[in-house]
Short mmCIF file of C-alpha atoms in Angstrom, two decimals:
data_model
loop_
_atom_site.label_atom_id
_atom_site.label_comp_id
_atom_site.label_asym_id
_atom_site.label_seq_id
_atom_site.Cartn_x
_atom_site.Cartn_y
_atom_site.Cartn_z
CA MET A 718 66.97 111.70 124.65
CA LYS A 719 67.22 110.58 121.04
CA THR A 720 68.64 113.93 119.91
CA PRO A 721 71.92 113.67 121.90
CA LEU A 722 72.49 110.16 120.50
CA LEU A 723 71.84 111.41 116.98
CA ILE A 724 74.27 114.31 117.50
CA LEU A 725 76.93 111.91 118.84
CA ALA A 726 76.41 109.60 115.87
CA VAL A 727 76.76 112.50 113.41
CA LEU A 728 79.88 113.77 115.21
CA ALA A 729 81.41 110.29 115.12
CA LEU A 730 80.73 110.04 111.37
CA LEU A 731 82.17 113.50 110.74
CA SER A 732 85.29 112.81 112.79
CA GLY A 733 85.81 109.58 110.84
CA CYS A 734 85.51 111.46 107.56
CA ALA A 735 87.89 114.16 108.71
CA SER A 736 90.57 111.70 109.77
CA SER A 737 90.56 109.56 106.61
CA PRO A 738 92.99 110.71 103.93
CA THR A 739 91.60 112.76 101.10
CA PRO A 740 92.16 111.21 97.67
CA ASP A 741 94.72 113.25 95.75
CA PHE A 742 93.63 113.25 92.12
CA SER A 743 96.29 115.87 91.30
CA ARG A 744 98.97 113.18 91.40
CA PRO A 745 99.96 111.85 87.97
CA ALA A 746 98.18 108.60 87.05
CA ILE A 747 100.50 105.67 86.34
CA THR A 748 97.98 104.26 83.87
CA GLU A 749 98.25 107.41 81.74
CA THR A 750 102.02 107.91 82.00
CA LYS A 751 103.99 107.18 78.82
CA SER A 752 107.25 108.81 79.93
CA VAL A 753 108.84 109.83 83.22
CA VAL A 754 111.61 112.33 83.94
CA PHE A 755 113.88 111.22 86.78
CA ALA A 756 117.28 112.65 87.73
CA GLY A 757 117.19 114.81 84.61
CA LYS A 758 116.70 111.82 82.27
CA THR A 759 113.63 110.76 80.31
CA PHE A 760 112.41 107.17 80.58
CA VAL A 761 109.73 105.82 78.24
CA LEU A 762 107.21 103.04 78.82
CA LYS A 763 108.49 99.88 77.12
CA PHE A 764 106.83 97.09 79.07
CA GLN A 765 103.48 96.81 80.83
CA LYS A 766 101.53 93.97 82.36
CA ASP A 767 98.88 93.76 85.05
CA GLY A 768 100.05 96.00 87.91
CA LEU A 769 103.53 96.72 86.48
CA TRP A 770 104.77 99.58 84.25
CA GLU A 771 108.48 99.60 83.24
CA TYR A 772 110.30 102.60 81.76
CA PHE A 773 113.72 102.67 80.08
CA PRO A 774 115.85 105.29 78.36
CA GLU A 775 114.59 105.68 74.81
CA ASN A 776 117.82 104.34 73.26
CA GLU A 777 118.05 101.27 75.55
CA SER A 778 116.18 97.99 75.44
CA VAL A 779 114.33 96.00 78.04
CA ASP A 780 117.14 93.40 77.87
CA ALA A 781 120.19 95.71 77.88
CA TRP A 782 119.75 98.80 80.01
CA THR A 783 121.89 100.89 82.31
CA GLU A 784 119.01 102.48 84.20
CA MET A 785 115.30 101.77 84.44
CA LEU A 786 112.37 102.63 86.61
CA ASP A 787 109.02 101.07 87.23
CA PHE A 788 105.80 101.34 89.16
CA THR A 789 104.12 98.34 90.75
CA VAL A 790 100.59 98.52 92.09
CA VAL A 791 100.49 95.85 94.78
CA SER A 792 97.54 93.48 94.60
CA ARG A 793 94.61 94.24 96.87
CA ASP A 794 95.22 91.17 99.05
CA LEU A 795 98.81 92.29 99.83
CA SER A 796 97.73 95.92 100.26
CA ARG A 797 96.15 94.90 103.55
CA LEU A 798 99.74 94.99 104.86
CA GLU A 799 101.51 98.18 105.78
CA PRO A 800 104.29 99.40 103.44
CA LEU A 801 106.79 98.70 106.25
CA ASP A 802 105.67 95.06 106.53
CA LEU A 803 105.95 94.59 102.77
CA GLY A 804 109.39 96.23 102.76
CA LYS A 805 110.61 93.98 105.57
CA ARG A 806 109.45 90.93 103.60
CA THR A 807 111.33 92.22 100.56
CA VAL A 808 114.52 92.59 102.62
CA GLN A 809 114.13 89.06 104.04
CA LEU A 810 113.77 87.56 100.57
CA HIS A 811 116.72 89.63 99.32
CA GLN A 812 118.92 88.49 102.22
CA LEU A 813 118.02 84.83 101.60
CA LYS A 814 119.15 85.05 97.97
CA ASN A 815 121.99 87.53 98.53
CA PRO A 816 123.45 87.02 102.00
CA ASN A 817 125.79 89.74 103.24
CA MET A 818 124.76 92.18 100.50
CA PRO A 819 123.73 95.73 101.45
CA ALA A 820 120.06 96.37 102.22
CA ILE A 821 118.97 99.65 103.80
CA LEU A 822 115.39 100.27 104.92
CA THR A 823 114.11 103.58 106.34
CA THR A 824 110.65 104.98 107.01
CA ASP A 825 109.47 108.56 107.05
CA ASN A 826 107.19 108.41 110.10
CA ARG A 827 105.49 111.70 109.14
CA THR A 828 104.36 110.53 105.69
CA GLY A 829 104.39 106.74 106.13
CA ILE A 830 106.60 106.40 103.04
CA LEU A 831 109.10 103.56 103.18
CA TYR A 832 112.46 103.82 101.40
CA LEU A 833 114.49 100.73 100.59
CA MET A 834 117.85 100.24 98.87
CA LEU A 835 119.09 96.80 97.78
CA PHE A 836 122.31 95.65 96.14
CA TYR A 837 122.14 92.65 93.81
CA PRO A 838 125.54 91.10 93.05
CA LYS A 839 124.29 89.74 89.70
CA SER A 840 122.09 91.81 87.43
CA LEU A 841 119.45 90.26 85.20
CA ARG A 842 121.27 91.93 82.30
CA LYS A 843 122.91 89.22 80.18
CA ASP A 844 125.32 91.20 78.00
CA GLY A 845 128.16 91.58 80.51
CA ASP A 846 129.22 91.29 84.13
CA PHE A 847 126.89 93.67 85.97
CA SER A 848 125.54 94.21 89.46
CA GLU A 849 122.36 96.13 90.20
CA ILE A 850 121.60 98.78 92.78
CA SER A 851 117.89 99.34 93.34
CA PHE A 852 115.99 102.05 95.21
CA PHE A 853 112.35 101.58 96.21
CA LYS A 854 109.68 103.93 97.52
CA TYR A 855 106.61 102.23 99.05
CA TYR A 856 103.49 104.27 99.80
CA ARG A 857 99.70 104.06 99.80
CA ASP A 858 97.71 105.35 96.85
CA SER A 859 95.41 108.00 98.32
CA VAL A 860 92.70 107.09 95.79
CA THR A 861 92.57 103.26 95.92
CA GLY A 862 94.37 102.56 99.22
CA GLN A 863 96.62 100.07 97.46
CA ILE A 864 100.37 100.13 97.98
CA ILE A 865 102.40 101.56 95.11
CA ILE A 866 106.09 100.81 94.74
CA PHE A 867 108.25 103.20 92.74
CA HIS A 868 111.54 101.52 91.80
CA PHE A 869 114.70 102.88 90.19
CA ALA A 870 117.57 100.56 89.25
CA ARG A 871 121.03 101.06 87.83
CA ASN A 872 123.25 98.35 86.36
CA ILE A 873 126.92 98.91 87.15
CA PRO A 874 130.05 96.93 86.33
CA THR A 875 130.42 94.45 89.20
CA PRO A 876 132.33 96.36 91.89
CA ALA A 877 135.06 95.05 94.17
CA ASN A 878 133.35 96.77 97.11
CA PRO A 879 129.50 96.65 96.97
CA VAL A 880 129.08 98.69 100.16
CA GLU A 881 131.21 101.54 98.81
CA SER A 882 129.35 101.53 95.48
CA THR A 883 126.03 101.57 97.30
CA GLN A 884 127.08 104.52 99.47
CA GLU A 885 128.28 106.50 96.44
CA MET A 886 125.08 105.92 94.49
CA GLY A 887 122.98 106.64 97.58
CA ALA A 888 124.67 110.00 98.08
CA GLU A 889 123.98 110.81 94.42
CA LEU A 890 120.36 109.65 94.18
CA VAL A 891 118.65 109.69 97.58
CA PRO A 892 117.67 113.39 97.48
CA THR A 893 116.26 113.03 93.95
CA PHE A 894 114.50 109.81 94.89
CA LYS A 895 112.84 111.31 97.96
CA ALA A 896 111.76 114.40 96.01
CA PHE A 897 110.24 112.34 93.17
CA PRO A 898 106.46 112.90 93.16
CA LEU A 899 103.97 110.32 94.31
CA TYR A 900 101.86 108.81 91.53
CA ARG A 901 98.42 107.26 91.75
CA GLN A 902 97.05 104.20 90.05
#
C-alpha cells in the first residue's frame, strides 16, 4: 500500500520539475555586459546603480543623448507580479502624467513577453526641445525568476503629430526590438 503512494509522490515531484522552466545560462548576463549592439549601433555602459544598467552611444553623454538603452532588474517584491500587471501599472502612471499621449501594450501569449511603447511629450534631455519615444520588453529571468525590463529610447525633435511619429518609429524598430535577445541578471 505504501509503494503506490511513494510512486505517486515521485511522479508528482517529477512532473513539477518537468513543468518548471529550465534556467537558461546561455543568455548574456547583464552584470557582465559592457556594451550592447542594437539596431546596428553599439551602446556602451555609462551608468549603473542597483538594478539598473544604462548604455549610450560612445560619443554621447548621459545628459545629452539621441538614443539609449537600459536593463532594469525589478526588485524581488515587485517580481511577484506578472510582467503584464507591471506593464499595466506603467501605462497607468504614464497616462496620469501624459494624458492623451500614445501608449501601446501587447503580450506574446506563447512566450509571456510583454511589449510596451510610450510617447513622452517632454524628454529629460535639457539641451533642446525634445520628445521621447520608448520601447520596453518585460520578461522573467529564467535563472532568478525576477522580471527584467529591456528599454530602448530615442529623443526626437518635438513633433506636431505624436501618433504619426510613434507609428513611424514603431514600423522601423519593432522587428529589431522583438528579435533582440533576452538577457539574464
